[in-house]
Amino acid sequence: MSRIRSMHFAQAIAEKVSIDEKLKKAFEEVDREFFMPKGFSFYTHSLDALPIQAGQWISSPLTVAKMTKALEYNLSNDSVLEIGCGSGYQAAILSKLFRRVFTIERIETLFSEAKNRFKKLDLKNIHIRFGDGINGWKMYAPYDRILFSASCITPPLALLSQLKDGGILVAPIEKNKKQIITRYIKQGKRVISQEIEECFFVPIVEGVQKS
Ligand code: SAH
């Protein structure tokens, strides 16, 4: 994607979702074309979600903007864990805002492709793992932020133990046949939840799928 096209792309996102300069710059820097399914590069600048493979989707850049914003990241944040790597686009955006990104994917083919993309793009601060993200990734816990890129019925409270005190977990929660981006803030033994807005994600699935 040319520099000018990527600037227009980031601007188009900023016109729909109010984002800060840092996030806007991340959208300029990460070439979405790399994350598109083969034969779909024509749609690189579309603001819609698109089907990839294995019945999964690459999120709309507007959704990526909203989810990232909901994390309320700041300069003192060190690490973020994403559940549901898919194409890897969301993780690549996060890699521009956090020192370390950890991401988990349950479908082996998607995992391998995302891993190759991170390598090609030299995104060394992204650590990817093939597995069931429902259990999180204990080895590098606790995280400053946790992001679910697949929807859940109940808040993933088990993962709160892998969140730092004062940390934030964002997840699309299924409620009354809708999905709502929900933010959970861990404060000692208390968890405060805030509903942000409606969204659409594929549901979280237990276990792994080997190719
Ligand atoms: N973040 C992606 C879009 C994710 S789509 C992007 O930017 O393109 C949701 C992804 O979550 C799918 O790839 C799906 O396979 C994955 N997923 C669903 N349940 C999961 C689980 N239990 N553990 C890890 N990944 C899961």
CSV table of C-alpha atoms and ligand atoms in Angstrom, one decimal:
chain,number,residue,atom,x,y,z
A,1,MET,CA,0.0,0.0,0.0
A,2,SER,CA,1.5,3.4,-0.9
A,3,ARG,CA,2.2,6.0,1.7
A,4,ILE,CA,-0.5,8.3,0.4
A,5,ARG,CA,-3.1,5.5,0.3
A,6,SER,CA,-2.3,4.4,3.8
A,7,MET,CA,-2.7,8.0,5.0
A,8,HIS,CA,-6.1,8.2,3.3
A,9,PHE,CA,-7.0,4.9,4.8
A,10,ALA,CA,-6.1,6.1,8.4
A,11,GLN,CA,-7.9,9.3,7.8
A,12,ALA,CA,-11.1,7.5,6.6
A,13,ILE,CA,-11.0,5.5,9.9
A,14,ALA,CA,-10.4,8.6,12.0
A,15,GLU,CA,-13.5,10.3,10.4
A,16,LYS,CA,-15.7,7.5,11.6
A,17,VAL,CA,-14.1,6.6,15.0
A,18,SER,CA,-12.4,9.3,17.1
A,19,ILE,CA,-8.8,8.0,17.5
A,20,ASP,CA,-5.7,9.6,18.9
A,21,GLU,CA,-2.6,10.4,16.8
A,22,LYS,CA,-0.8,7.3,17.9
A,23,LEU,CA,-3.5,4.9,16.8
A,24,LYS,CA,-3.9,6.8,13.6
A,25,LYS,CA,-0.2,6.4,12.9
A,26,ALA,CA,-0.5,2.7,13.6
A,27,PHE,CA,-3.1,2.4,10.9
A,28,GLU,CA,-0.8,4.3,8.5
A,29,GLU,CA,2.1,2.0,9.4
A,30,VAL,CA,0.5,-1.4,9.2
A,31,ASP,CA,-0.1,-2.4,5.6
A,32,ARG,CA,-3.5,-4.1,5.7
A,33,GLU,CA,-2.8,-5.7,2.3
A,34,PHE,CA,-0.5,-8.2,3.9
A,35,PHE,CA,-3.4,-9.5,6.1
A,36,MET,CA,-5.9,-9.8,3.3
A,37,PRO,CA,-6.9,-13.3,2.0
A,38,LYS,CA,-5.4,-14.2,-1.5
A,39,GLY,CA,-7.3,-12.5,-4.3
A,40,PHE,CA,-8.9,-9.9,-2.0
A,41,SER,CA,-6.2,-7.2,-2.0
A,42,PHE,CA,-8.7,-5.1,-4.0
A,43,TYR,CA,-10.6,-4.7,-0.7
A,44,THR,CA,-7.7,-3.6,1.4
A,45,HIS,CA,-9.1,-0.2,2.0
A,46,SER,CA,-12.7,-1.3,2.6
A,47,LEU,CA,-13.9,-0.4,6.0
A,48,ASP,CA,-15.9,-3.7,6.3
A,49,ALA,CA,-15.0,-7.0,7.8
A,50,LEU,CA,-14.1,-9.7,5.2
A,51,PRO,CA,-14.1,-13.5,5.2
A,52,ILE,CA,-10.6,-15.0,5.3
A,53,GLN,CA,-10.6,-18.8,5.5
A,54,ALA,CA,-11.8,-21.6,7.8
A,55,GLY,CA,-15.0,-19.6,8.1
A,56,GLN,CA,-13.3,-16.8,10.0
A,57,TRP,CA,-13.1,-13.0,9.4
A,58,ILE,CA,-10.6,-10.2,9.2
A,59,SER,CA,-12.1,-7.6,11.4
A,60,SER,CA,-13.3,-4.3,10.0
A,61,PRO,CA,-10.7,-1.6,10.6
A,62,LEU,CA,-13.4,0.4,12.3
A,63,THR,CA,-13.9,-2.5,14.8
A,64,VAL,CA,-10.1,-2.7,15.3
A,65,ALA,CA,-10.1,1.0,16.0
A,66,LYS,CA,-13.0,0.7,18.5
A,67,MET,CA,-11.6,-2.4,20.3
A,68,THR,CA,-8.1,-0.8,20.5
A,69,LYS,CA,-9.5,2.4,21.9
A,70,ALA,CA,-11.6,0.5,24.4
A,71,LEU,CA,-8.3,-0.8,25.9
A,72,GLU,CA,-7.4,2.7,27.0
A,73,TYR,CA,-3.8,2.0,26.4
A,74,ASN,CA,-1.2,4.5,27.6
A,75,LEU,CA,2.6,4.8,27.5
A,76,SER,CA,3.1,3.0,30.7
A,77,ASN,CA,1.4,-0.2,29.3
A,78,ASP,CA,3.9,-2.9,28.6
A,79,SER,CA,2.0,-6.0,27.5
A,80,VAL,CA,-1.2,-7.0,25.9
A,81,LEU,CA,-2.7,-10.5,25.3
A,82,GLU,CA,-5.1,-11.1,22.4
A,83,ILE,CA,-7.4,-14.1,22.2
A,84,GLY,CA,-8.3,-14.8,18.5
A,85,CYS,CA,-5.4,-13.8,16.3
A,86,GLY,CA,-7.1,-14.6,13.0
A,87,SER,CA,-5.3,-12.8,10.2
A,88,GLY,CA,-3.1,-11.0,12.7
A,89,TYR,CA,-4.2,-7.5,11.7
A,90,GLN,CA,-5.4,-6.5,15.2
A,91,ALA,CA,-2.2,-7.8,16.7
A,92,ALA,CA,-0.1,-5.8,14.2
A,93,ILE,CA,-1.9,-2.6,15.2
A,94,LEU,CA,-1.3,-3.4,18.9
A,95,SER,CA,2.4,-4.0,18.2
A,96,LYS,CA,2.7,-0.3,17.5
A,97,LEU,CA,1.2,0.7,20.8
A,98,PHE,CA,2.6,-1.9,23.3
A,99,ARG,CA,6.1,-3.0,23.9
A,100,ARG,CA,5.0,-6.7,23.8
A,101,VAL,CA,2.0,-8.4,22.2
A,102,PHE,CA,0.9,-11.9,22.9
A,103,THR,CA,-1.7,-13.5,20.7
A,104,ILE,CA,-3.4,-16.9,20.5
A,105,GLU,CA,-5.2,-18.7,17.6
A,106,ARG,CA,-7.0,-22.0,17.8
A,107,ILE,CA,-7.0,-22.8,14.0
A,108,GLU,CA,-3.6,-24.1,13.0
A,109,THR,CA,-3.7,-22.8,9.4
A,110,LEU,CA,-4.6,-19.3,10.5
A,111,PHE,CA,-1.9,-19.5,13.2
A,112,SER,CA,0.8,-20.5,10.7
A,113,GLU,CA,-0.1,-17.8,8.2
A,114,ALA,CA,-0.3,-15.0,10.9
A,115,LYS,CA,3.1,-16.2,12.2
A,116,ASN,CA,4.6,-15.9,8.7
A,117,ARG,CA,3.2,-12.4,8.2
A,118,PHE,CA,4.7,-11.2,11.5
A,119,LYS,CA,8.0,-12.6,10.4
A,120,LYS,CA,7.9,-11.0,6.9
A,121,LEU,CA,6.9,-7.7,8.4
A,122,ASP,CA,9.6,-8.0,11.0
A,123,LEU,CA,7.1,-7.4,13.9
A,124,LYS,CA,9.5,-8.9,16.5
A,125,ASN,CA,7.5,-7.8,19.5
A,126,ILE,CA,4.5,-10.1,18.6
A,127,HIS,CA,4.6,-13.5,20.2
A,128,ILE,CA,2.0,-15.9,18.7
A,129,ARG,CA,0.8,-19.3,20.0
A,130,PHE,CA,-1.3,-22.1,18.6
A,131,GLY,CA,-3.8,-23.1,21.3
A,132,ASP,CA,-7.1,-22.5,23.1
A,133,GLY,CA,-7.1,-18.9,24.3
A,134,ILE,CA,-9.8,-19.6,26.9
A,135,ASN,CA,-7.0,-20.6,29.3
A,136,GLY,CA,-5.0,-17.5,28.5
A,137,TRP,CA,-1.2,-17.6,28.4
A,138,LYS,CA,0.1,-18.0,31.9
A,139,MET,CA,3.8,-17.9,31.2
A,140,TYR,CA,3.9,-14.2,30.5
A,141,ALA,CA,1.1,-13.1,32.8
A,142,PRO,CA,0.2,-10.7,34.3
A,143,TYR,CA,-0.7,-8.5,31.4
A,144,ASP,CA,-1.6,-4.8,31.4
A,145,ARG,CA,-4.4,-5.4,28.9
A,146,ILE,CA,-6.3,-8.4,27.5
A,147,LEU,CA,-8.4,-8.3,24.3
A,148,PHE,CA,-10.9,-10.8,23.1
A,149,SER,CA,-11.3,-10.8,19.3
A,150,ALA,CA,-14.1,-13.4,19.5
A,151,SER,CA,-17.4,-13.1,21.4
A,152,CYS,CA,-18.2,-14.8,24.7
A,153,ILE,CA,-21.5,-15.4,26.5
A,154,THR,CA,-20.1,-14.9,30.0
A,155,PRO,CA,-17.4,-12.5,30.9
A,156,PRO,CA,-14.1,-14.4,30.7
A,157,LEU,CA,-13.5,-13.9,34.4
A,158,ALA,CA,-10.9,-16.8,34.5
A,159,LEU,CA,-8.6,-14.6,32.5
A,160,LEU,CA,-8.8,-11.8,35.0
A,161,SER,CA,-6.3,-13.7,37.1
A,162,GLN,CA,-3.8,-13.1,34.3
A,163,LEU,CA,-4.5,-9.3,34.3
A,164,LYS,CA,-2.4,-6.9,36.4
A,165,ASP,CA,-4.1,-5.0,39.2
A,166,GLY,CA,-5.5,-1.9,37.5
A,167,GLY,CA,-5.5,-3.6,34.2
A,168,ILE,CA,-8.2,-3.7,31.6
A,169,LEU,CA,-9.9,-6.6,29.7
A,170,VAL,CA,-12.0,-5.9,26.7
A,171,ALA,CA,-14.4,-8.5,25.2
A,172,PRO,CA,-17.4,-8.6,22.9
A,173,ILE,CA,-20.1,-10.0,25.2
A,174,GLU,CA,-23.2,-11.8,23.9
A,175,LYS,CA,-26.3,-10.3,25.5
A,176,ASN,CA,-30.0,-10.5,24.3
A,177,LYS,CA,-29.0,-11.7,20.8
A,178,LYS,CA,-26.6,-8.8,20.5
A,179,GLN,CA,-22.9,-8.4,21.1
A,180,ILE,CA,-21.6,-5.5,23.2
A,181,ILE,CA,-18.0,-4.4,23.5
A,182,THR,CA,-17.5,-4.5,27.3
A,183,ARG,CA,-14.6,-3.2,29.3
A,184,TYR,CA,-13.6,-4.8,32.6
A,185,ILE,CA,-11.3,-2.9,35.0
A,186,LYS,CA,-9.6,-4.9,37.7
A,187,GLN,CA,-9.3,-3.1,41.0
A,188,GLY,CA,-8.0,-5.4,43.6
A,189,LYS,CA,-10.7,-7.9,44.3
A,190,ARG,CA,-13.3,-5.8,42.5
A,191,VAL,CA,-14.1,-5.8,38.8
A,192,ILE,CA,-15.9,-2.8,37.3
A,193,SER,CA,-17.6,-3.4,34.0
A,194,GLN,CA,-18.6,-0.8,31.4
A,195,GLU,CA,-20.6,-1.5,28.2
A,196,ILE,CA,-19.4,0.5,25.3
A,197,GLU,CA,-21.2,-0.3,22.1
A,198,GLU,CA,-22.6,-3.0,19.8
A,199,CYS,CA,-20.3,-5.0,17.7
A,200,PHE,CA,-20.1,-8.2,15.7
A,201,PHE,CA,-17.5,-11.0,16.1
A,202,VAL,CA,-17.4,-14.7,15.5
A,203,PRO,CA,-18.0,-16.7,18.7
A,204,ILE,CA,-15.2,-18.1,20.8
A,205,VAL,CA,-14.8,-21.9,20.3
A,206,GLU,CA,-13.3,-24.3,22.8
A,207,GLY,CA,-10.3,-26.5,21.8
A,208,VAL,CA,-8.1,-26.4,18.8
A,209,GLN,CA,-8.5,-27.2,15.1
A,210,LYS,CA,-5.6,-28.9,13.4
A,211,SER,CA,-5.3,-28.8,9.7
B,1,SAH,N1,-8.2,-10.4,15.3
B,1,SAH,C1,-8.5,-10.9,14.0
B,1,SAH,C2,-10.0,-11.3,13.8
B,1,SAH,C3,-10.4,-12.4,14.7
B,1,SAH,S1,-11.7,-13.4,14.1
B,1,SAH,C4,-8.1,-10.0,12.9
B,1,SAH,O1,-7.6,-8.9,13.2
B,1,SAH,O2,-8.1,-10.4,11.8
B,1,SAH,C5,-11.7,-14.4,15.6
B,1,SAH,C6,-10.6,-15.4,15.7
B,1,SAH,O3,-10.7,-16.0,17.0
B,1,SAH,C7,-10.7,-16.5,14.7
B,1,SAH,O4,-9.6,-16.6,14.0
B,1,SAH,C8,-11.0,-17.8,15.6
B,1,SAH,O5,-10.4,-18.9,15.1
B,1,SAH,C9,-10.3,-17.3,16.9
B,1,SAH,N2,-10.8,-18.1,18.1
B,1,SAH,C10,-12.0,-18.5,18.4
B,1,SAH,N3,-12.0,-19.1,19.6
B,1,SAH,C11,-10.7,-19.1,20.0
B,1,SAH,C12,-10.1,-19.7,21.2
B,1,SAH,N4,-10.7,-20.4,22.1
B,1,SAH,N5,-8.7,-19.5,21.3
B,1,SAH,C13,-8.0,-18.8,20.3
B,1,SAH,N6,-8.6,-18.3,19.2
B,1,SAH,C14,-9.9,-18.5,19.1
